[in-house]
Amino acid sequence: MRKTTVVLIALLSAALASPAYAQRRGKGPAVNGEMIAQSCMGCHGSQGASGASPMPIIGGQNEGYLIDAMKAFQDGSRESTIMGRLAKGYSDAEIAALAK
């Protein structure tokens, strides 16, 4: 085997064995919603209430509403300029953890 092939196989094996990959397949440790929420703070503020008027307040929303909103962004039934693209990157487990 060529050295490049061996390196590629090793990298692929490491990626498939990683906790992040296992987590996406529902076999890894619990998803940390607080860690995921860090990415929301840039637009929605640290308490979920940005000072910018077009930015919706998400702090204090109930879990079901947030899950429904993220799913609607994912499938395109709720229009957005940014959230649709962001929501597509989250798994169901990540959305549930984030909403919780």
Coordinates of N, CA and C in Angstrom, one line a residue, residues 7 11 26 42 49-50 58 65 71 77 86-87 98:
V7 N -2.2 6.7 5.2 CA -2.5 7.9 6.0 C -4.0 8.2 5.9
L11 N -6.8 8.4 8.9 CA -7.6 9.6 9.2 C -9.0 9.3 9.2
G26 N -26.1 8.9 17.4 CA -26.9 8.5 18.6 C -26.2 7.5 19.5
G42 N -24.0 35.3 19.5 CA -23.5 36.4 18.6 C -24.6 37.3 18.0
A49 N -31.7 37.7 24.2 CA -32.4 39.0 23.8 C -31.5 40.0 23.3
S50 N -31.3 40.0 22.0 CA -30.4 41.0 21.4 C -31.0 42.4 21.4
I58 N -35.2 34.9 21.8 CA -35.3 33.5 22.0 C -35.2 33.0 23.4
Y65 N -41.5 25.1 21.1 CA -41.5 26.2 20.1 C -40.1 26.3 19.4
K71 N -36.8 23.2 13.2 CA -37.2 22.2 12.2 C -37.7 23.0 11.0
S77 N -39.7 25.7 5.5 CA -41.1 26.2 5.7 C -41.2 27.5 6.4
L86 N -28.0 27.8 8.9 CA -27.5 27.3 10.2 C -28.2 26.1 10.7
A87 N -29.5 26.1 10.7 CA -30.3 25.0 11.2 C -30.0 23.7 10.5
L98 N -30.3 21.9 22.4 CA -30.3 23.3 22.3 C -31.6 23.9 22.9

